[in-house]
PDB file of N, CA and C in Angstrom:
ATOM      1  N   MET A1080       0.880  -1.175   0.297  1.00 61.00           N
ATOM      2  CA  MET A1080      -0.169   0.050  -0.045  1.00 61.00           C
ATOM      3  C   MET A1080       1.002   1.289   0.026  1.00 61.00           C
ATOM      4  N   VAL A1081       1.010   1.713  -1.047  1.00 70.00           N
ATOM      5  CA  VAL A1081       1.891   2.824  -1.278  1.00 70.00           C
ATOM      6  C   VAL A1081       1.788   4.229  -0.514  1.00 70.00           C
ATOM      7  N   HIS A1082       0.442   4.807  -0.520  1.00 83.00           N
ATOM      8  CA  HIS A1082       0.013   6.042  -0.114  1.00 83.00           C
ATOM      9  C   HIS A1082      -0.594   5.477   1.556  1.00 83.00           C
ATOM     10  N   ARG A1083      -0.345   4.592   2.388  1.00 90.00           N
ATOM     11  CA  ARG A1083      -0.980   4.668   3.626  1.00 90.00           C
ATOM     12  C   ARG A1083      -0.247   5.391   4.298  1.00 90.00           C
ATOM     13  N   PRO A1084      -0.720   5.984   5.543  1.00 95.00           N
ATOM     14  CA  PRO A1084       0.044   6.840   6.508  1.00 95.00           C
ATOM     15  C   PRO A1084       1.006   6.273   7.322  1.00 95.00           C
ATOM     16  N   HIS A1085       2.361   6.909   7.013  1.00 94.00           N
ATOM     17  CA  HIS A1085       3.449   6.547   7.666  1.00 94.00           C
ATOM     18  C   HIS A1085       3.619   6.931   9.348  1.00 94.00           C
ATOM     19  N   ILE A1086       2.772   6.444  10.304  1.00 95.00           N
ATOM     20  CA  ILE A1086       2.659   6.595  11.494  1.00 95.00           C
ATOM     21  C   ILE A1086       3.736   6.461  12.471  1.00 95.00           C
ATOM     22  N   ARG A1087       4.426   7.734  12.780  1.00 96.00           N
ATOM     23  CA  ARG A1087       5.739   7.135  13.977  1.00 96.00           C
ATOM     24  C   ARG A1087       5.080   6.825  15.443  1.00 96.00           C
ATOM     25  N   THR A1088       3.802   7.842  15.708  1.00 97.00           N
ATOM     26  CA  THR A1088       3.389   7.509  17.038  1.00 97.00           C
ATOM     27  C   THR A1088       2.079   7.925  16.953  1.00 97.00           C
ATOM     28  N   ALA A1089       1.052   7.387  17.651  1.00 97.00           N
ATOM     29  CA  ALA A1089      -0.264   7.519  17.790  1.00 97.00           C
ATOM     30  C   ALA A1089      -0.669   7.061  19.046  1.00 97.00           C
ATOM     31  N   ILE A1090      -1.878   7.720  19.633  1.00 97.00           N
ATOM     32  CA  ILE A1090      -2.482   6.959  20.759  1.00 97.00           C
ATOM     33  C   ILE A1090      -3.897   6.407  20.341  1.00 97.00           C
ATOM     34  N   PRO A1091      -4.105   5.229  20.539  1.00 97.00           N
ATOM     35  CA  PRO A1091      -5.213   4.502  20.123  1.00 97.00           C
ATOM     36  C   PRO A1091      -6.347   4.981  21.217  1.00 97.00           C
ATOM     37  N   LYS A1092      -7.363   5.471  20.497  1.00 96.00           N
ATOM     38  CA  LYS A1092      -8.547   6.289  21.235  1.00 96.00           C
ATOM     39  C   LYS A1092      -9.562   5.120  21.407  1.00 96.00           C
ATOM     40  N   ARG A1093      -9.902   4.335  20.722  1.00 96.00           N
ATOM     41  CA  ARG A1093     -11.344   3.352  20.667  1.00 96.00           C
ATOM     42  C   ARG A1093     -10.909   2.387  19.681  1.00 96.00           C
ATOM     43  N   ARG A1094     -11.675   1.215  19.983  1.00 97.00           N
ATOM     44  CA  ARG A1094     -11.564   0.057  19.177  1.00 97.00           C
ATOM     45  C   ARG A1094     -13.001  -0.436  18.958  1.00 97.00           C
ATOM     46  N   TYR A1095     -13.175  -0.813  17.748  1.00 97.00           N
ATOM     47  CA  TYR A1095     -14.625  -1.661  17.037  1.00 97.00           C
ATOM     48  C   TYR A1095     -14.470  -2.759  16.223  1.00 97.00           C
ATOM     49  N   ARG A1096     -15.465  -3.343  16.279  1.00 96.00           N
ATOM     50  CA  ARG A1096     -15.312  -4.761  15.424  1.00 96.00           C
ATOM     51  C   ARG A1096     -16.531  -4.615  14.492  1.00 96.00           C
ATOM     52  N   LEU A1097     -16.236  -4.581  12.932  1.00 94.00           N
ATOM     53  CA  LEU A1097     -16.910  -4.424  12.370  1.00 94.00           C
ATOM     54  C   LEU A1097     -16.929  -5.447  11.159  1.00 94.00           C
ATOM     55  N   GLY A1098     -17.999  -6.664  11.179  1.00 90.00           N
ATOM     56  CA  GLY A1098     -18.020  -7.397  10.511  1.00 90.00           C
ATOM     57  C   GLY A1098     -16.852  -8.211  10.797  1.00 90.00           C
ATOM     58  N   GLY A1099     -15.840  -8.846   9.737  1.00 90.00           N
ATOM     59  CA  GLY A1099     -14.516  -9.520   9.911  1.00 90.00           C
ATOM     60  C   GLY A1099     -13.483  -8.515   9.887  1.00 90.00           C
ATOM     61  N   CYS A1100     -13.848  -7.510  10.558  1.00 94.00           N
ATOM     62  CA  CYS A1100     -12.472  -6.256  10.554  1.00 94.00           C
ATOM     63  C   CYS A1100     -12.483  -5.848  12.167  1.00 94.00           C
ATOM     64  N   GLU A1101     -11.459  -5.331  12.352  1.00 96.00           N
ATOM     65  CA  GLU A1101     -11.252  -4.605  13.647  1.00 96.00           C
ATOM     66  C   GLU A1101     -11.052  -3.204  13.170  1.00 96.00           C
ATOM     67  N   ALA A1102     -11.444  -2.446  13.777  1.00 97.00           N
ATOM     68  CA  ALA A1102     -10.982  -0.865  13.672  1.00 97.00           C
ATOM     69  C   ALA A1102     -10.436  -0.197  14.567  1.00 97.00           C
ATOM     70  N   THR A1103      -9.380   0.534  14.181  1.00 97.00           N
ATOM     71  CA  THR A1103      -8.600   1.275  15.599  1.00 97.00           C
ATOM     72  C   THR A1103      -8.835   2.816  15.499  1.00 97.00           C
ATOM     73  N   LEU A1104      -9.296   3.491  16.251  1.00 98.00           N
ATOM     74  CA  LEU A1104      -9.323   4.947  16.179  1.00 98.00           C
ATOM     75  C   LEU A1104      -7.926   5.281  16.672  1.00 98.00           C
ATOM     76  N   LEU A1105      -7.436   6.121  16.019  1.00 98.00           N
ATOM     77  CA  LEU A1105      -6.065   6.771  16.403  1.00 98.00           C
ATOM     78  C   LEU A1105      -5.868   8.364  16.534  1.00 98.00           C
ATOM     79  N   GLY A1106      -5.551   8.796  17.506  1.00 97.00           N
ATOM     80  CA  GLY A1106      -5.496  10.208  17.592  1.00 97.00           C
ATOM     81  C   GLY A1106      -4.104  10.763  18.131  1.00 97.00           C
ATOM     82  N   GLU A1107      -3.713  12.005  18.281  1.00 96.00           N
ATOM     83  CA  GLU A1107      -2.545  12.603  18.741  1.00 96.00           C
ATOM     84  C   GLU A1107      -1.133  11.940  17.809  1.00 96.00           C
ATOM     85  N   ILE A1108      -1.581  12.110  16.455  1.00 97.00           N
ATOM     86  CA  ILE A1108      -0.591  11.254  15.481  1.00 97.00           C
ATOM     87  C   ILE A1108       0.390  12.017  15.105  1.00 97.00           C
ATOM     88  N   ASP A1109       1.666  11.370  15.108  1.00 97.00           N
ATOM     89  CA  ASP A1109       2.865  12.105  14.536  1.00 97.00           C
ATOM     90  C   ASP A1109       3.165  11.107  13.336  1.00 97.00           C
ATOM     91  N   SER A1110       3.444  11.757  12.334  1.00 95.00           N
ATOM     92  CA  SER A1110       3.578  10.659  11.114  1.00 95.00           C
ATOM     93  C   SER A1110       5.066  11.242  10.447  1.00 95.00           C
ATOM     94  N   ALA A1111       5.232  10.878   9.436  1.00 93.00           N
ATOM     95  CA  ALA A1111       6.672  11.220   8.437  1.00 93.00           C
ATOM     96  C   ALA A1111       6.057  11.813   7.023  1.00 93.00           C
ATOM     97  N   ASP A1112       4.752  11.728   7.286  1.00 91.00           N
ATOM     98  CA  ASP A1112       4.257  12.163   6.195  1.00 91.00           C
ATOM     99  C   ASP A1112       3.982  13.868   6.062  1.00 91.00           C
ATOM    100  N   PRO A1113       3.889  14.325   4.685  1.00 89.00           N
ATOM    101  CA  PRO A1113       3.661  15.765   4.950  1.00 89.00           C
ATOM    102  C   PRO A1113       2.377  16.267   5.073  1.00 89.00           C
ATOM    103  N   ARG A1114       1.229  15.356   5.236  1.00 89.00           N
ATOM    104  CA  ARG A1114       0.048  15.599   6.098  1.00 89.00           C
ATOM    105  C   ARG A1114      -0.148  15.761   7.352  1.00 89.00           C
ATOM    106  N   SER A1115      -0.865  16.414   7.890  1.00 93.00           N
ATOM    107  CA  SER A1115      -0.921  16.534   9.476  1.00 93.00           C
ATOM    108  C   SER A1115      -2.467  15.819   9.401  1.00 93.00           C
ATOM    109  N   TYR A1116      -2.510  14.849  10.384  1.00 95.00           N
ATOM    110  CA  TYR A1116      -3.577  14.139  10.620  1.00 95.00           C
ATOM    111  C   TYR A1116      -4.236  14.531  12.079  1.00 95.00           C
ATOM    112  N   ARG A1117      -5.328  14.464  11.894  1.00 95.00           N
ATOM    113  CA  ARG A1117      -6.039  14.550  13.261  1.00 95.00           C
ATOM    114  C   ARG A1117      -6.476  13.594  13.796  1.00 95.00           C
ATOM    115  N   PHE A1118      -7.117  12.178  12.897  1.00 97.00           N
ATOM    116  CA  PHE A1118      -7.739  11.209  13.635  1.00 97.00           C
ATOM    117  C   PHE A1118      -7.345  10.394  12.356  1.00 97.00           C
ATOM    118  N   ILE A1119      -7.095   8.857  12.507  1.00 98.00           N
ATOM    119  CA  ILE A1119      -7.018   7.928  11.283  1.00 98.00           C
ATOM    120  C   ILE A1119      -7.856   6.840  12.052  1.00 98.00           C
ATOM    121  N   LEU A1120      -8.787   6.123  11.036  1.00 98.00           N
ATOM    122  CA  LEU A1120      -9.359   5.147  11.551  1.00 98.00           C
ATOM    123  C   LEU A1120      -8.813   3.763  10.768  1.00 98.00           C
ATOM    124  N   ALA A1121      -8.313   2.730  11.354  1.00 98.00           N
ATOM    125  CA  ALA A1121      -7.364   1.640  10.557  1.00 98.00           C
ATOM    126  C   ALA A1121      -8.147   0.396  10.526  1.00 98.00           C
ATOM    127  N   PHE A1122      -8.429  -0.051   9.537  1.00 97.00           N
ATOM    128  CA  PHE A1122      -9.238  -1.334   9.663  1.00 97.00           C
ATOM    129  C   PHE A1122      -8.173  -2.572   9.271  1.00 97.00           C
ATOM    130  N   VAL A1123      -8.456  -3.220  10.001  1.00 96.00           N
ATOM    131  CA  VAL A1123      -7.378  -4.540  10.088  1.00 96.00           C
ATOM    132  C   VAL A1123      -8.333  -5.908   9.914  1.00 96.00           C
ATOM    133  N   PRO A1124      -8.063  -6.623   8.768  1.00 93.00           N
ATOM    134  CA  PRO A1124      -9.087  -7.953   8.600  1.00 93.00           C
ATOM    135  C   PRO A1124      -8.729  -8.711   9.670  1.00 93.00           C
ATOM    136  N   ALA A1125      -9.641  -9.610  10.033  1.00 90.00           N
ATOM    137  CA  ALA A1125      -9.457 -10.509  11.073  1.00 90.00           C
ATOM    138  C   ALA A1125      -8.231 -11.669  10.588  1.00 90.00           C
ATOM    139  N   GLY A1126      -7.266 -12.007  11.331  1.00 90.00           N
ATOM    140  CA  GLY A1126      -6.383 -12.918  11.039  1.00 90.00           C
ATOM    141  C   GLY A1126      -4.946 -11.980  10.116  1.00 90.00           C
ATOM    142  N   GLN A1127      -5.209 -10.887  10.162  1.00 93.00           N
ATOM    143  CA  GLN A1127      -4.264  -9.895   9.327  1.00 93.00           C
ATOM    144  C   GLN A1127      -3.713  -9.267  10.359  1.00 93.00           C
ATOM    145  N   GLY A1128      -2.247  -8.936  10.129  1.00 90.00           N
ATOM    146  CA  GLY A1128      -1.486  -7.749  11.078  1.00 90.00           C
ATOM    147  C   GLY A1128      -1.575  -6.643  10.944  1.00 90.00           C
ATOM    148  N   GLU A1129      -1.684  -6.105   9.644  1.00 93.00           N
ATOM    149  CA  GLU A1129      -1.561  -4.768   8.909  1.00 93.00           C
ATOM    150  C   GLU A1129      -3.137  -4.321   8.315  1.00 93.00           C
ATOM    151  N   PRO A1130      -3.232  -2.883   8.534  1.00 96.00           N
ATOM    152  CA  PRO A1130      -4.426  -2.615   8.207  1.00 96.00           C
ATOM    153  C   PRO A1130      -4.678  -2.699   6.417  1.00 96.00           C
ATOM    154  N   SER A1131      -5.892  -2.796   6.150  1.00 95.00           N
ATOM    155  CA  SER A1131      -6.067  -2.927   4.535  1.00 95.00           C
ATOM    156  C   SER A1131      -6.713  -1.778   4.186  1.00 95.00           C
ATOM    157  N   LEU A1132      -7.456  -0.842   4.956  1.00 96.00           N
ATOM    158  CA  LEU A1132      -8.009   0.471   4.851  1.00 96.00           C
ATOM    159  C   LEU A1132      -7.793   1.376   5.939  1.00 96.00           C
ATOM    160  N   TYR A1133      -7.726   2.677   5.358  1.00 97.00           N
ATOM    161  CA  TYR A1133      -7.389   3.902   6.149  1.00 97.00           C
ATOM    162  C   TYR A1133      -8.245   4.963   5.817  1.00 97.00           C
ATOM    163  N   VAL A1134      -8.974   5.358   7.023  1.00 97.00           N
ATOM    164  CA  VAL A1134      -9.794   6.474   6.755  1.00 97.00           C
ATOM    165  C   VAL A1134      -9.453   7.827   7.713  1.00 97.00           C
ATOM    166  N   CYS A1135      -8.710   8.758   6.951  1.00 96.00           N
ATOM    167  CA  CYS A1135      -7.968   9.786   7.589  1.00 96.00           C
ATOM    168  C   CYS A1135      -8.666  11.290   7.836  1.00 96.00           C
ATOM    169  N   ALA A1136      -8.610  11.772   8.686  1.00 96.00           N
ATOM    170  CA  ALA A1136      -8.998  13.005   8.864  1.00 96.00           C
ATOM    171  C   ALA A1136      -7.891  14.063   8.711  1.00 96.00           C
ATOM    172  N   GLU A1137      -7.540  14.845   7.739  1.00 94.00           N
ATOM    173  CA  GLU A1137      -6.209  15.595   7.620  1.00 94.00           C
ATOM    174  C   GLU A1137      -6.545  17.034   7.791  1.00 94.00           C
ATOM    175  N   ARG A1138      -5.813  17.644   8.740  1.00 91.00           N
ATOM    176  CA  ARG A1138      -5.949  18.954   8.984  1.00 91.00           C
ATOM    177  C   ARG A1138      -5.352  20.132   7.875  1.00 91.00           C
ATOM    178  N   GLU A1139      -6.651  20.844   7.639  1.00 85.00           N
ATOM    179  CA  GLU A1139      -6.038  21.613   6.506  1.00 85.00           C
ATOM    180  C   GLU A1139      -6.263  22.960   7.026  1.00 85.00           C
ATOM    181  N   PRO A1140      -5.885  24.242   6.227  1.00 82.00           N
ATOM    182  CA  PRO A1140      -6.178  25.454   6.983  1.00 82.00           C
ATOM    183  C   PRO A1140      -7.751  25.679   6.784  1.00 82.00           C
ATOM    184  N   GLY A1141      -8.213  25.331   5.704  1.00 79.00           N
ATOM    185  CA  GLY A1141      -9.950  25.622   5.493  1.00 79.00           C
ATOM    186  C   GLY A1141     -10.565  24.495   6.143  1.00 79.00           C
ATOM    187  N   GLY A1142     -10.326  23.667   6.778  1.00 82.00           N
ATOM    188  CA  GLY A1142     -11.051  22.682   7.487  1.00 82.00           C
ATOM    189  C   GLY A1142     -10.343  21.204   6.800  1.00 82.00           C
ATOM    190  N   ASP A1143     -10.964  20.316   7.903  1.00 86.00           N
ATOM    191  CA  ASP A1143     -10.161  19.077   7.791  1.00 86.00           C
ATOM    192  C   ASP A1143     -10.796  18.447   6.380  1.00 86.00           C
ATOM    193  N   ARG A1144      -9.899  17.705   5.877  1.00 93.00           N
ATOM    194  CA  ARG A1144     -10.156  16.628   4.452  1.00 93.00           C
ATOM    195  C   ARG A1144     -10.359  15.326   4.744  1.00 93.00           C
ATOM    196  N   LEU A1145     -11.262  14.570   4.291  1.00 95.00           N
ATOM    197  CA  LEU A1145     -11.325  13.134   4.636  1.00 95.00           C
ATOM    198  C   LEU A1145     -10.804  12.425   3.456  1.00 95.00           C
ATOM    199  N   ARG A1146      -9.797  11.764   3.909  1.00 95.00           N
ATOM    200  CA  ARG A1146      -9.143  10.600   2.738  1.00 95.00           C
ATOM    201  C   ARG A1146      -9.377   9.322   2.895  1.00 95.00           C
ATOM    202  N   VAL A1147      -9.747   8.309   2.076  1.00 96.00           N
ATOM    203  CA  VAL A1147      -9.565   6.961   2.014  1.00 96.00           C
ATOM    204  C   VAL A1147      -8.443   6.281   1.490  1.00 96.00           C
ATOM    205  N   VAL A1148      -7.780   5.495   2.210  1.00 96.00           N
ATOM    206  CA  VAL A1148      -6.429   4.840   1.598  1.00 96.00           C
ATOM    207  C   VAL A1148      -6.484   3.537   1.338  1.00 96.00           C
ATOM    208  N   GLY A1149      -6.573   2.599   0.400  1.00 94.00           N
ATOM    209  CA  GLY A1149      -6.551   1.243   0.372  1.00 94.00           C
ATOM    210  C   GLY A1149      -5.313   0.611  -0.526  1.00 94.00           C
ATOM    211  N   ALA A1150      -5.557  -0.608  -0.751  1.00 88.00           N
ATOM    212  CA  ALA A1150      -4.635  -1.012  -1.478  1.00 88.00           C
ATOM    213  C   ALA A1150      -4.373  -0.537  -2.864  1.00 88.00           C
ATOM    214  N   VAL A1151      -5.199  -0.250  -3.700  1.00 89.00           N
ATOM    215  CA  VAL A1151      -5.279   0.254  -4.905  1.00 89.00           C
ATOM    216  C   VAL A1151      -5.770   1.583  -5.089  1.00 89.00           C
ATOM    217  N   PHE A1152      -5.841   2.242  -3.958  1.00 89.00           N
ATOM    218  CA  PHE A1152      -6.930   3.819  -4.181  1.00 89.00           C
ATOM    219  C   PHE A1152      -6.222   4.426  -3.134  1.00 89.00           C
ATOM    220  N   ASP A1153      -6.190   6.046  -3.176  1.00 92.00           N
ATOM    221  CA  ASP A1153      -5.952   7.222  -2.486  1.00 92.00           C
ATOM    222  C   ASP A1153      -7.023   8.405  -2.793  1.00 92.00           C
ATOM    223  N   GLU A1154      -8.201   8.331  -1.866  1.00 94.00           N
ATOM    224  CA  GLU A1154      -8.927   9.619  -2.480  1.00 94.00           C
ATOM    225  C   GLU A1154      -9.502  10.346  -1.328  1.00 94.00           C
ATOM    226  N   VAL A1155      -9.447  11.454  -1.909  1.00 93.00           N
ATOM    227  CA  VAL A1155      -9.956  12.512  -0.916  1.00 93.00           C
ATOM    228  C   VAL A1155     -11.369  12.484  -1.239  1.00 93.00           C
ATOM    229  N   VAL A1156     -12.163  12.209  -0.314  1.00 93.00           N
ATOM    230  CA  VAL A1156     -13.854  11.969  -0.381  1.00 93.00           C
ATOM    231  C   VAL A1156     -14.777  13.211   0.017  1.00 93.00           C
ATOM    232  N   ALA A1157     -13.984  13.833   1.022  1.00 91.00           N
ATOM    233  CA  ALA A1157     -14.781  15.254   1.508  1.00 91.00           C
ATOM    234  C   ALA A1157     -13.885  16.224   1.962  1.00 91.00           C
ATOM    235  N   GLU A1158     -13.970  17.527   1.663  1.00 90.00           N
ATOM    236  CA  GLU A1158     -13.315  18.718   2.023  1.00 90.00           C
ATOM    237  C   GLU A1158     -13.723  19.720   3.189  1.00 90.00           C
ATOM    238  N   GLY A1159     -13.126  20.558   3.729  1.00 85.00           N
ATOM    239  CA  GLY A1159     -14.031  21.487   4.662  1.00 85.00           C
ATOM    240  C   GLY A1159     -14.549  20.970   5.813  1.00 85.00           C
ATOM    241  N   LEU A1160     -14.403  19.945   6.316  1.00 82.00           N
ATOM    242  CA  LEU A1160     -15.286  19.273   7.481  1.00 82.00           C
ATOM    243  C   LEU A1160     -14.177  19.876   8.827  1.00 82.00           C
ATOM    244  N   ALA A1161     -15.042  19.759   9.609  1.00 79.00           N
ATOM    245  CA  ALA A1161     -14.593  20.117  11.244  1.00 79.00           C
ATOM    246  C   ALA A1161     -14.554  19.015  12.086  1.00 79.00           C
ATOM    247  N   TRP A1162     -13.759  18.133  12.212  1.00 79.00           N
ATOM    248  CA  TRP A1162     -13.408  17.107  13.003  1.00 79.00           C
ATOM    249  C   TRP A1162     -12.949  17.068  14.258  1.00 79.00           C
ATOM    250  N   GLU A1163     -13.457  17.963  15.192  1.00 83.00           N
ATOM    251  CA  GLU A1163     -12.941  18.266  16.491  1.00 83.00           C
ATOM    252  C   GLU A1163     -13.436  17.091  17.447  1.00 83.00           C
ATOM    253  N   ASP A1164     -14.464  16.163  17.263  1.00 89.00           N
ATOM    254  CA  ASP A1164     -14.694  15.336  18.195  1.00 89.00           C
ATOM    255  C   ASP A1164     -14.569  13.816  17.760  1.00 89.00           C
ATOM    256  N   ALA A1165     -13.828  13.014  18.439  1.00 93.00           N
ATOM    257  CA  ALA A1165     -13.557  11.721  18.275  1.00 93.00           C
ATOM    258  C   ALA A1165     -14.655  10.858  17.670  1.00 93.00           C
ATOM    259  N   ASP A1166     -15.586  10.905  18.360  1.00 93.00           N
ATOM    260  CA  ASP A1166     -16.923  10.045  18.280  1.00 93.00           C
ATOM    261  C   ASP A1166     -17.617  10.540  16.797  1.00 93.00           C
ATOM    262  N   ASP A1167     -17.696  11.736  16.844  1.00 92.00           N
ATOM    263  CA  ASP A1167     -18.250  12.018  15.129  1.00 92.00           C
ATOM    264  C   ASP A1167     -17.428  11.667  14.355  1.00 92.00           C
ATOM    265  N   PHE A1168     -16.060  11.859  14.408  1.00 94.00           N
ATOM    266  CA  PHE A1168     -15.313  11.124  13.210  1.00 94.00           C
ATOM    267  C   PHE A1168     -15.412   9.817  12.880  1.00 94.00           C
ATOM    268  N   ALA A1169     -15.443   9.056  14.090  1.00 95.00           N
ATOM    269  CA  ALA A1169     -15.491   7.635  14.129  1.00 95.00           C
ATOM    270  C   ALA A1169     -16.626   6.852  13.305  1.00 95.00           C
ATOM    271  N   ALA A1170     -17.990   7.663  13.796  1.00 94.00           N
ATOM    272  CA  ALA A1170     -18.966   7.345  13.040  1.00 94.00           C
ATOM    273  C   ALA A1170     -18.943   7.348  11.702  1.00 94.00           C
ATOM    274  N   GLN A1171     -18.783   8.472  10.975  1.00 93.00           N
ATOM    275  CA  GLN A1171     -18.566   8.830   9.709  1.00 93.00           C
ATOM    276  C   GLN A1171     -17.740   7.774   9.096  1.00 93.00           C
ATOM    277  N   ALA A1172     -16.471   7.728   9.811  1.00 95.00           N
ATOM    278  CA  ALA A1172     -15.329   6.879   9.426  1.00 95.00           C
ATOM    279  C   ALA A1172     -15.969   5.245   9.247  1.00 95.00           C
ATOM    280  N   LEU A1173     -16.688   4.796  10.189  1.00 95.00           N
ATOM    281  CA  LEU A1173     -16.918   3.611  10.098  1.00 95.00           C
ATOM    282  C   LEU A1173     -17.945   3.336   9.152  1.00 95.00           C
ATOM    283  N   ALA A1174     -18.822   4.198   9.023  1.00 94.00           N
ATOM    284  CA  ALA A1174     -19.881   4.191   8.019  1.00 94.00           C
ATOM    285  C   ALA A1174     -19.201   4.013   6.556  1.00 94.00           C
ATOM    286  N   LEU A1175     -18.206   4.659   5.998  1.00 93.00           N
ATOM    287  CA  LEU A1175     -17.493   4.987   4.992  1.00 93.00           C
ATOM    288  C   LEU A1175     -16.388   3.706   4.680  1.00 93.00           C
ATOM    289  N   GLY A1176     -15.953   3.247   5.770  1.00 94.00           N
ATOM    290  CA  GLY A1176     -15.370   1.952   5.671  1.00 94.00           C
ATOM    291  C   GLY A1176     -16.138   0.719   5.647  1.00 94.00           C
ATOM    292  N   ALA A1177     -17.187   0.800   6.121  1.00 93.00           N
ATOM    293  CA  ALA A1177     -18.057  -0.491   5.948  1.00 93.00           C
ATOM    294  C   ALA A1177     -18.626  -0.562   4.351  1.00 93.00           C
ATOM    295  N   GLU A1178     -18.985   0.885   3.961  1.00 93.00           N
ATOM    296  CA  GLU A1178     -19.336   1.131   2.274  1.00 93.00           C
ATOM    297  C   GLU A1178     -17.973   0.735   1.553  1.00 93.00           C
ATOM    298  N   VAL A1179     -17.100   0.952   1.496  1.00 92.00           N
ATOM    299  CA  VAL A1179     -15.749   0.458   0.754  1.00 92.00           C
ATOM    300  C   VAL A1179     -15.369  -0.932   0.874  1.00 92.00           C
ATOM    301  N   LEU A1180     -15.653  -1.531   2.165  1.00 90.00           N
ATOM    302  CA  LEU A1180     -15.532  -2.855   2.427  1.00 90.00           C
ATOM    303  C   LEU A1180     -16.731  -3.757   1.870  1.00 90.00           C
ATOM    304  N   GLY A1181     -17.732  -3.177   1.671  1.00 90.00           N
ATOM    305  CA  GLY A1181     -18.774  -3.906   1.320  1.00 90.00           C
ATOM    306  C   GLY A1181     -19.484  -4.704   2.431  1.00 90.00           C
ATOM    307  N   LEU A1182     -19.661  -4.033   3.478  1.00 86.00           N
ATOM    308  CA  LEU A1182     -20.109  -4.480   4.846  1.00 86.00           C
ATOM    309  C   LEU A1182     -21.341  -3.618   5.081  1.00 86.00           C
ATOM    310  N   GLY A1183     -22.122  -3.295   3.970  1.00 78.00           N
ATOM    311  CA  GLY A1183     -23.287  -2.319   4.150  1.00 78.00           C
ATOM    312  C   GLY A1183     -24.214  -3.296   5.074  1.00 78.00           C
ATOM    313  N   GLY A1184     -24.979  -2.595   5.880  1.00 81.00           N
ATOM    314  CA  GLY A1184     -25.786  -3.152   7.018  1.00 81.00           C
ATOM    315  C   GLY A1184     -25.386  -3.972   8.305  1.00 81.00           C
ATOM    316  N   VAL A1185     -23.898  -3.816   7.966  1.00 84.00           N
ATOM    317  CA  VAL A1185     -23.300  -4.513   9.211  1.00 84.00           C
ATOM    318  C   VAL A1185     -22.750  -3.423  10.286  1.00 84.00           C
ATOM    319  N   GLU A1186     -23.404  -3.549  11.734  1.00 89.00           N
ATOM    320  CA  GLU A1186     -23.506  -2.590  12.768  1.00 89.00           C
ATOM    321  C   GLU A1186     -22.008  -2.521  13.430  1.00 89.00           C
ATOM    322  N   ALA A1187     -21.376  -1.602  13.540  1.00 91.00           N
ATOM    323  CA  ALA A1187     -20.138  -1.641  13.988  1.00 91.00           C
ATOM    324  C   ALA A1187     -20.220  -1.593  15.607  1.00 91.00           C
ATOM    325  N   GLN A1188     -19.514  -2.414  16.288  1.00 92.00           N
ATOM    326  CA  GLN A1188     -19.458  -2.828  17.848  1.00 92.00           C
ATOM    327  C   GLN A1188     -18.395  -2.286  18.521  1.00 92.00           C
ATOM    328  N   ARG A1189     -18.573  -1.357  19.373  1.00 94.00           N
ATOM    329  CA  ARG A1189     -17.623  -0.804  20.193  1.00 94.00           C
ATOM    330  C   ARG A1189     -16.750  -1.693  21.234  1.00 94.00           C
ATOM    331  N   LEU A1190     -15.492  -1.839  21.204  1.00 92.00           N
ATOM    332  CA  LEU A1190     -14.894  -2.891  22.221  1.00 92.00           C
ATOM    333  C   LEU A1190     -14.108  -1.990  22.802  1.00 92.00           C
ATOM    334  N   ARG A1191     -13.828  -0.939  23.139  1.00 63.00           N
ATOM    335  CA  ARG A1191     -12.960  -0.297  24.048  1.00 63.00           C
ATOM    336  C   ARG A1191     -12.909   1.092  23.925  1.00 63.00           C
TER     337      ARG A1191
END
């Protein structure tokens, strides 16, 4: 995954189970990327050690940008947002991740 976030350090805020994936919400992110991240939700398929999908809230002067990064894509899907609250971001990112992963109708369960 060429465009995945290059995270140096991050604080796990919450964990979720969504179908056959676990998703971890990260905050306070320091990365080696030129982008500045407010939050990242990383989706790890069951039995795998690495995320297969990232939903990222990137800090921009005009508001946050929502980016989705997978094995074969890297797309900005929304701009000018304001993700101050981790729970608001997580709800949007879980819905978007479920759509991308083909898990429509599956409800996320908060683990922690």
